[in-house]
Coordinates of N, CA and C and ligand atoms in Angstrom, one line a residue:
X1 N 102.7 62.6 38.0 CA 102.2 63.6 38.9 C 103.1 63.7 40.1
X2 N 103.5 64.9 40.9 CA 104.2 65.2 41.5 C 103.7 65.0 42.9
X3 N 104.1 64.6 44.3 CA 103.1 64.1 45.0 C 104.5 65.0 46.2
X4 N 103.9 65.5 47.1 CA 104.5 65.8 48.4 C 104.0 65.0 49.7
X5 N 104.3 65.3 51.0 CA 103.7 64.4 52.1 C 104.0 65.3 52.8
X6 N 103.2 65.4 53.7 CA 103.4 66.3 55.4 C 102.5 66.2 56.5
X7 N 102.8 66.2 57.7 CA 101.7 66.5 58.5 C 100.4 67.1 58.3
X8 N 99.2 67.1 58.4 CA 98.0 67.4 58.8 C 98.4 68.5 59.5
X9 N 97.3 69.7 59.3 CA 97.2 71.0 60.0 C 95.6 70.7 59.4
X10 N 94.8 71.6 60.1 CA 93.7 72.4 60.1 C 93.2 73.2 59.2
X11 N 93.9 73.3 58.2 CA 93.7 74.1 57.3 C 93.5 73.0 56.0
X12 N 94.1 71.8 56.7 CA 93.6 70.9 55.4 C 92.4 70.2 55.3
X13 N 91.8 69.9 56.9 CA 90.7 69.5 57.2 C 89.8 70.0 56.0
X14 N 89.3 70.6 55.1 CA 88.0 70.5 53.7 C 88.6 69.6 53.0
X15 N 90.0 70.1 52.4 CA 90.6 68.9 51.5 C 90.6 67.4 52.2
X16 N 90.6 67.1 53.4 CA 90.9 65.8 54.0 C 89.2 65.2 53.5
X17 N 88.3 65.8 53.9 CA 86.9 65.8 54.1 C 86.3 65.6 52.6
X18 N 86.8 66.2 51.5 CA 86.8 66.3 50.4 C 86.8 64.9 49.4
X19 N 88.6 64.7 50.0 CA 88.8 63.0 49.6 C 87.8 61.6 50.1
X20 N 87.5 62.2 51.4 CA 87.0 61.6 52.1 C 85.1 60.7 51.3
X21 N 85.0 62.1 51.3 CA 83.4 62.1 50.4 C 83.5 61.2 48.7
X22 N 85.1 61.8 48.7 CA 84.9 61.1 46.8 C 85.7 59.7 46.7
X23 N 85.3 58.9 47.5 CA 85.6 57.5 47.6 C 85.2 56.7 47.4
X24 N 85.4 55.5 46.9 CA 84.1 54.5 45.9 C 83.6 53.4 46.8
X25 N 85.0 53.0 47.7 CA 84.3 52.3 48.7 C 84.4 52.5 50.2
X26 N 84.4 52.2 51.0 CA 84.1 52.4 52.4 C 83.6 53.4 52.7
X27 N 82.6 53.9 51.7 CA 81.6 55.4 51.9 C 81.3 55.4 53.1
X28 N 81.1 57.0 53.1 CA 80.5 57.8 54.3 C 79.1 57.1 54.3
X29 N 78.4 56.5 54.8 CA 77.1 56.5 54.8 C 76.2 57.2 55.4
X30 N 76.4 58.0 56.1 CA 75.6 58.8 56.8 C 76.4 60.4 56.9
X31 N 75.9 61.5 57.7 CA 76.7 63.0 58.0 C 77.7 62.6 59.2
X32 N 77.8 61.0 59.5 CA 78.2 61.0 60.8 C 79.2 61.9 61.2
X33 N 80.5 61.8 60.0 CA 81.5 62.5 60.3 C 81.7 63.4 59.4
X34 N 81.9 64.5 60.5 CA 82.3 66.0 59.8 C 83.6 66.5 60.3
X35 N 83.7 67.8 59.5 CA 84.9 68.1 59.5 C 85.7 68.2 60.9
X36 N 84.4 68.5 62.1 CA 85.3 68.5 63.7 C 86.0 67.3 64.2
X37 N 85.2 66.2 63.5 CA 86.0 65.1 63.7 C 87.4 64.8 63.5
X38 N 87.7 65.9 62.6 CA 89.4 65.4 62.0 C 90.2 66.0 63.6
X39 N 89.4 67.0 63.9 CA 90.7 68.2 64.7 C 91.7 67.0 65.6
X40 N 90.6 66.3 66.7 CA 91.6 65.4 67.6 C 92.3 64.4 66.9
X41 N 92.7 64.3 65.4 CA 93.9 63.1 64.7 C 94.8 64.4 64.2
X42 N 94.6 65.7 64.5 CA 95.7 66.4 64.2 C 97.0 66.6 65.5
X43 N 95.9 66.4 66.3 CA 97.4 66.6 68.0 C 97.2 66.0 69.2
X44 N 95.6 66.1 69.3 CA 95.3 65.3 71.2 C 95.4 64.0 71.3
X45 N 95.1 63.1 69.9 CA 94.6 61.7 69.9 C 95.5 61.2 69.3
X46 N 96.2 61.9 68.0 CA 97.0 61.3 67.2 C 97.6 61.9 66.2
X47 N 97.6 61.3 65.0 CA 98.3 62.6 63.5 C 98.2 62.2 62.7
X48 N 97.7 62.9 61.6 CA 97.2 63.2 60.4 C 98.3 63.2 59.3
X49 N 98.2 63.1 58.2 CA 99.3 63.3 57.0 C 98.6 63.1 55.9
X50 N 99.4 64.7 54.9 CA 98.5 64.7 53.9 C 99.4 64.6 52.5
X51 N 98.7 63.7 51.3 CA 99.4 64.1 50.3 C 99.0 65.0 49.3
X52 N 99.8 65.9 48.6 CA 99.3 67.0 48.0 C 100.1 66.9 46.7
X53 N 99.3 68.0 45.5 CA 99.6 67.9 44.5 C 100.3 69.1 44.3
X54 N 101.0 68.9 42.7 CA 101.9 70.6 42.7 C 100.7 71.8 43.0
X55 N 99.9 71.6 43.1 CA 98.7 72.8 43.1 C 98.6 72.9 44.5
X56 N 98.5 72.2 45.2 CA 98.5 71.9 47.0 C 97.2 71.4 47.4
X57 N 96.2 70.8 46.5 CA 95.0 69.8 46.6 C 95.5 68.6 47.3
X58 N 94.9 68.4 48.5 CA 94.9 67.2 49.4 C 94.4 65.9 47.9
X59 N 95.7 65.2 48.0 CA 95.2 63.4 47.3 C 94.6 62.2 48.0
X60 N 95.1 62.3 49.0 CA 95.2 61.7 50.4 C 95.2 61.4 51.8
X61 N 95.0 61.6 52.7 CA 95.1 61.2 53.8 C 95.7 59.8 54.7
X62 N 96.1 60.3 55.9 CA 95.8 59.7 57.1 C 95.8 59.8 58.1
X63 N 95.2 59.0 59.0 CA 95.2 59.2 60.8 C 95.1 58.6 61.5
X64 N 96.2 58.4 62.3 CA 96.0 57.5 63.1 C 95.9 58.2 64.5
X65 N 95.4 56.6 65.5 CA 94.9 57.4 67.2 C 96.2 56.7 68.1
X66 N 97.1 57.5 68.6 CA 98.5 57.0 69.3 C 97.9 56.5 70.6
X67 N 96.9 56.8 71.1 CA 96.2 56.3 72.2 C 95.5 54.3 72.1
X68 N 94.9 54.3 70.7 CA 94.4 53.4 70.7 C 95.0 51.9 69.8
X69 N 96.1 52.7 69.1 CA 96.5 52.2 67.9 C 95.4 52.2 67.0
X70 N 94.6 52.7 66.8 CA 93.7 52.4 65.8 C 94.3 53.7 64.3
X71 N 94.1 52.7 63.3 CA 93.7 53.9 62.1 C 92.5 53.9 62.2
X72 N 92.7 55.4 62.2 CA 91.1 56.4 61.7 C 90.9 56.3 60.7
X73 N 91.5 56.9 59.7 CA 91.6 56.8 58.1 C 92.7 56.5 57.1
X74 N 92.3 56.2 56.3 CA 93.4 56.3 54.7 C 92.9 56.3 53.8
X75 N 92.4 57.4 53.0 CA 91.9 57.5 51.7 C 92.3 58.2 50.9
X76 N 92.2 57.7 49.6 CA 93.0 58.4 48.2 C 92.2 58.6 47.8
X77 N 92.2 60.1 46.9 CA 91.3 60.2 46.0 C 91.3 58.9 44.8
X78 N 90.1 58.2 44.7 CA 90.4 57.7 43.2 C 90.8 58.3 41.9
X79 N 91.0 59.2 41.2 CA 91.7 59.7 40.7 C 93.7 59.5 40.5
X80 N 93.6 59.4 41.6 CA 94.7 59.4 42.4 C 95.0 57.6 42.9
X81 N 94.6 56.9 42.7 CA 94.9 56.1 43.4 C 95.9 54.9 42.8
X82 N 96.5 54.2 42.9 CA 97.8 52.8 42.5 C 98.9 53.5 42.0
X83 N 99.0 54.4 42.7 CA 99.8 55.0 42.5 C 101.5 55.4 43.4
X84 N 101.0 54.2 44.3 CA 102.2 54.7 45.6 C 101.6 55.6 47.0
X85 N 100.5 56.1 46.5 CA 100.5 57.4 47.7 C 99.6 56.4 48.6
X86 N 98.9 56.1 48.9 CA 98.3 54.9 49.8 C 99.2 54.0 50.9
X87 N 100.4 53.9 50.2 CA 101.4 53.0 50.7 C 102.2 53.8 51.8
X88 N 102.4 55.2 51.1 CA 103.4 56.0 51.5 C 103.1 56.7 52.8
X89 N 101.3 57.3 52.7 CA 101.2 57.3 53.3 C 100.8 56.1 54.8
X90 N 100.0 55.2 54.3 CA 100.5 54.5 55.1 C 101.7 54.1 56.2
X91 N 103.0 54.1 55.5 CA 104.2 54.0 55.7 C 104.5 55.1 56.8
X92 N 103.9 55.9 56.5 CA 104.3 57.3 57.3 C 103.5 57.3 58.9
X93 N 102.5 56.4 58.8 CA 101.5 56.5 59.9 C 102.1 55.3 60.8
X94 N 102.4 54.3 60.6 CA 102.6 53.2 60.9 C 104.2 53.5 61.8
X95 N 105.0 54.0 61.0 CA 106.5 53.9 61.9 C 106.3 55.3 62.6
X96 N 105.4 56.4 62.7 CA 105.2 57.1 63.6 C 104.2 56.8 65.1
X97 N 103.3 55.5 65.1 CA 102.5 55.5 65.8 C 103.4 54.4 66.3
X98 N 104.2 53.3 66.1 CA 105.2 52.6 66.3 C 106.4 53.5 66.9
X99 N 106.8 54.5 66.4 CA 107.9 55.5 67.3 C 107.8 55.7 68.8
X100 N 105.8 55.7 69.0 CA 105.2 56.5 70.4 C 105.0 55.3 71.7
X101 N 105.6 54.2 70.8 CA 105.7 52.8 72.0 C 104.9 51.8 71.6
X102 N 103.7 51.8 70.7 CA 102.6 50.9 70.4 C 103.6 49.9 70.3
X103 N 102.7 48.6 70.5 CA 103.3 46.7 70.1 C 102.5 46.9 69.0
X104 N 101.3 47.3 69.1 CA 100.0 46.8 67.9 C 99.3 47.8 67.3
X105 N 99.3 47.8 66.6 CA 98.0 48.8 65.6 C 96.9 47.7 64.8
X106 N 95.0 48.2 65.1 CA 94.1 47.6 64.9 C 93.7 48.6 63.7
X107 N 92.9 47.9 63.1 CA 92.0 49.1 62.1 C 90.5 47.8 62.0
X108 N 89.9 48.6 61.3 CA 88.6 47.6 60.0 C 88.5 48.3 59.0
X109 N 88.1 47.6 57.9 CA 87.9 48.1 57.0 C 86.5 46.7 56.6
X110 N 85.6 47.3 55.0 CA 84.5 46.6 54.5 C 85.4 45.4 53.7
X111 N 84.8 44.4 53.9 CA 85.4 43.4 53.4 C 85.0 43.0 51.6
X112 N 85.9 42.6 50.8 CA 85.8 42.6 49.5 C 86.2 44.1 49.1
X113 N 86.9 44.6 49.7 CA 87.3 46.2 48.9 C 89.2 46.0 48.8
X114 N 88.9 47.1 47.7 CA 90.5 47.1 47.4 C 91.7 47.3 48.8
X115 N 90.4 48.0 49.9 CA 91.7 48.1 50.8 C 91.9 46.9 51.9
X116 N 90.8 46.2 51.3 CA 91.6 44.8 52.5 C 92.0 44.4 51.9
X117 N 92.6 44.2 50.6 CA 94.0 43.4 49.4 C 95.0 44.2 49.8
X118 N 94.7 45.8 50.1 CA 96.1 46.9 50.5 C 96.7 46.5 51.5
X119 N 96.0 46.3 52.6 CA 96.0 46.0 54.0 C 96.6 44.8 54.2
X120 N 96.1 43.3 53.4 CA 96.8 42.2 53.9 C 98.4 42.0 52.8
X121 N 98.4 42.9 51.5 CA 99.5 43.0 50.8 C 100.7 43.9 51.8
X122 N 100.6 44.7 52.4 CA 100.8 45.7 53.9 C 101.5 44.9 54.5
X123 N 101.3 43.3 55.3 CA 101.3 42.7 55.8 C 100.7 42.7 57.3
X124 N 99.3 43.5 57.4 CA 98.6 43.1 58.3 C 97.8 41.6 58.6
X125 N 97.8 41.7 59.9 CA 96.9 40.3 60.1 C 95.5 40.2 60.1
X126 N 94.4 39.3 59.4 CA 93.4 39.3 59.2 C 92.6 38.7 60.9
X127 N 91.8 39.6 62.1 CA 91.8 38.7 63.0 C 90.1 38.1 62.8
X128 N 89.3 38.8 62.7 CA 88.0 38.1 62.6 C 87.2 39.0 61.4
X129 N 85.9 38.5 60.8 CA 85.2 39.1 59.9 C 83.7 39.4 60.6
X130 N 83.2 40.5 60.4 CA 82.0 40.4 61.5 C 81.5 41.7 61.3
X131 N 79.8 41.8 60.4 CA 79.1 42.7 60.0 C 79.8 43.1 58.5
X132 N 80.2 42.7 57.9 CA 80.9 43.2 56.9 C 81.9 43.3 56.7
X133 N 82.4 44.0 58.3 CA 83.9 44.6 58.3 C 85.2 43.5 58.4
X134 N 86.2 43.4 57.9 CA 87.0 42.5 58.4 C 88.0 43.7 59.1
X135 N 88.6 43.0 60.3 CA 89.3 43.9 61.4 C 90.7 43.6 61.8
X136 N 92.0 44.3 61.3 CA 93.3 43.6 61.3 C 93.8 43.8 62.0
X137 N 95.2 43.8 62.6 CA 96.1 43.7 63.4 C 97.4 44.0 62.5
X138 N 98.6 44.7 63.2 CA 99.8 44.5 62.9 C 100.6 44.6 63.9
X139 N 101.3 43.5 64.1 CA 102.9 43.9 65.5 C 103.6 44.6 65.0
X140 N 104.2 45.3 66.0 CA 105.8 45.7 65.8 C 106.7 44.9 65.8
X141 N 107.3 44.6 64.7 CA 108.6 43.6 64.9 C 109.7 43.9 65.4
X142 N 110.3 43.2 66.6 CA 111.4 43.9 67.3 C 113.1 43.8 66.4
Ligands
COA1 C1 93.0 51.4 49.9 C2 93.7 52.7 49.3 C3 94.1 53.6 50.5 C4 95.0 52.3 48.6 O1 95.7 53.5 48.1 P1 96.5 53.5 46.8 O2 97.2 54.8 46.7 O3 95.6 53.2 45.6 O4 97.5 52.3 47.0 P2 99.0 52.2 46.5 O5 99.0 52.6 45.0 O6 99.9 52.8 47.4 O7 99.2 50.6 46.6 C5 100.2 50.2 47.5 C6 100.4 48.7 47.4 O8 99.2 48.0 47.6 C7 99.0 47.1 46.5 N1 97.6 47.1 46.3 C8 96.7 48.1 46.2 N2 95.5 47.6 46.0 C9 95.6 46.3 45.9 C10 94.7 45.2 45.7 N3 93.4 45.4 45.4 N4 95.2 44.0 45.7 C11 96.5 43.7 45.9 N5 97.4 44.7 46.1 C12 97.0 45.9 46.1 C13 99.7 47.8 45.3 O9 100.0 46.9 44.3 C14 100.9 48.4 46.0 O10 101.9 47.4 46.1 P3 103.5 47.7 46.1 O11 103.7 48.6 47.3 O12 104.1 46.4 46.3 O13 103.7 48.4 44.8 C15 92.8 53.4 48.3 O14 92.5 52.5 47.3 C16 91.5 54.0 48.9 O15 91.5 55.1 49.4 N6 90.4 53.2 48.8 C17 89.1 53.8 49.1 C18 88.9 54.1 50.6 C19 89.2 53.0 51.5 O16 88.7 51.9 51.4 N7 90.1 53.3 52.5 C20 90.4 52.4 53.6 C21 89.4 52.6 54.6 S1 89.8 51.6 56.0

């Protein structure tokens, strides 16, 4: 399958929302987040990136907050997933929020899920585990 990558626009926000919902683990659990939530990881807070198929169906996401270092998100469709596009996108978030000056970028993710194997395979750092979530770290290496 043929996979593209680009910035986030507004117009992908259903597709982003889409993948979002069809994910096996770190579910939505609640309506907390809707679609307005994506707007500020497309320009005020930070930036978005999507991967798309030859049809132009969002596979993937991400977002990161250049303000906080935090990732917002990264989800593949399962469908879609061990496939590279996780990584890539990853890849794409990480040396752009690292471009804007960050030392560090934090995230959480649920612990026992495939994406804290992604995450510490990644080479993020594991710093504490607490409510479920385990919560990483990565420096910028100079
Ligand atoms: C976590 C997630 C983003 C990974 O995306 P993906 O496209 O399946 O991952 P990739 O195919 O890019 O895998 C990238 C690398 O991680 C490795 N990897 C992936 N899952 C792994 C696991 N469970 N254990 C060890 N390594 C793993 C792959 O082997 C690959 O290694 P390589 O780069 O050396 O080849 C995806 O599984 C997902 O969306 N999960 C559900 C939602 C979620 O939990 N998101 C994170 C919220 S914080």
């Amino acid at each position: 399958m043929n996979c593209t990558y680009r910035p986030a626009t507004s117009n992908d926000i259903e597709g982003m929302h889409r993948v979002r919902k069809a994910v096996l683990e770190n579910r939505l659990t609640s309506n907390k987040i809707r679609e307005e939530h994506y707007l500020p990881y497309l320009e005020e807070q930070g930036r978005s990136w999507v991967a798309l198929n030859d049809a132009g169906e969002v596979l993937g996401f991400a977002a990161g907050n250049r303000k906080t270092g935090n990732i917002w998100a990264l989800f593949v469709h399962p469908d879609a997933e061990g496939r590279g596009i996780g990584k890539q996108l990853h890849d794409m978030m990480i040396a752009w929020l690292f471009s804007t000056g960050l030392s560090e970028l934090n995230l959480s993710t649920g612990i026992h899920t495939r994406a804290e194997k992604f995450y510490e395979h990644a080479g993020w750092s594991l710093v504490k585990i607490e409510d479920s979530e385990a919560f990483f770290v990565l420096r910028h290496l100079d």
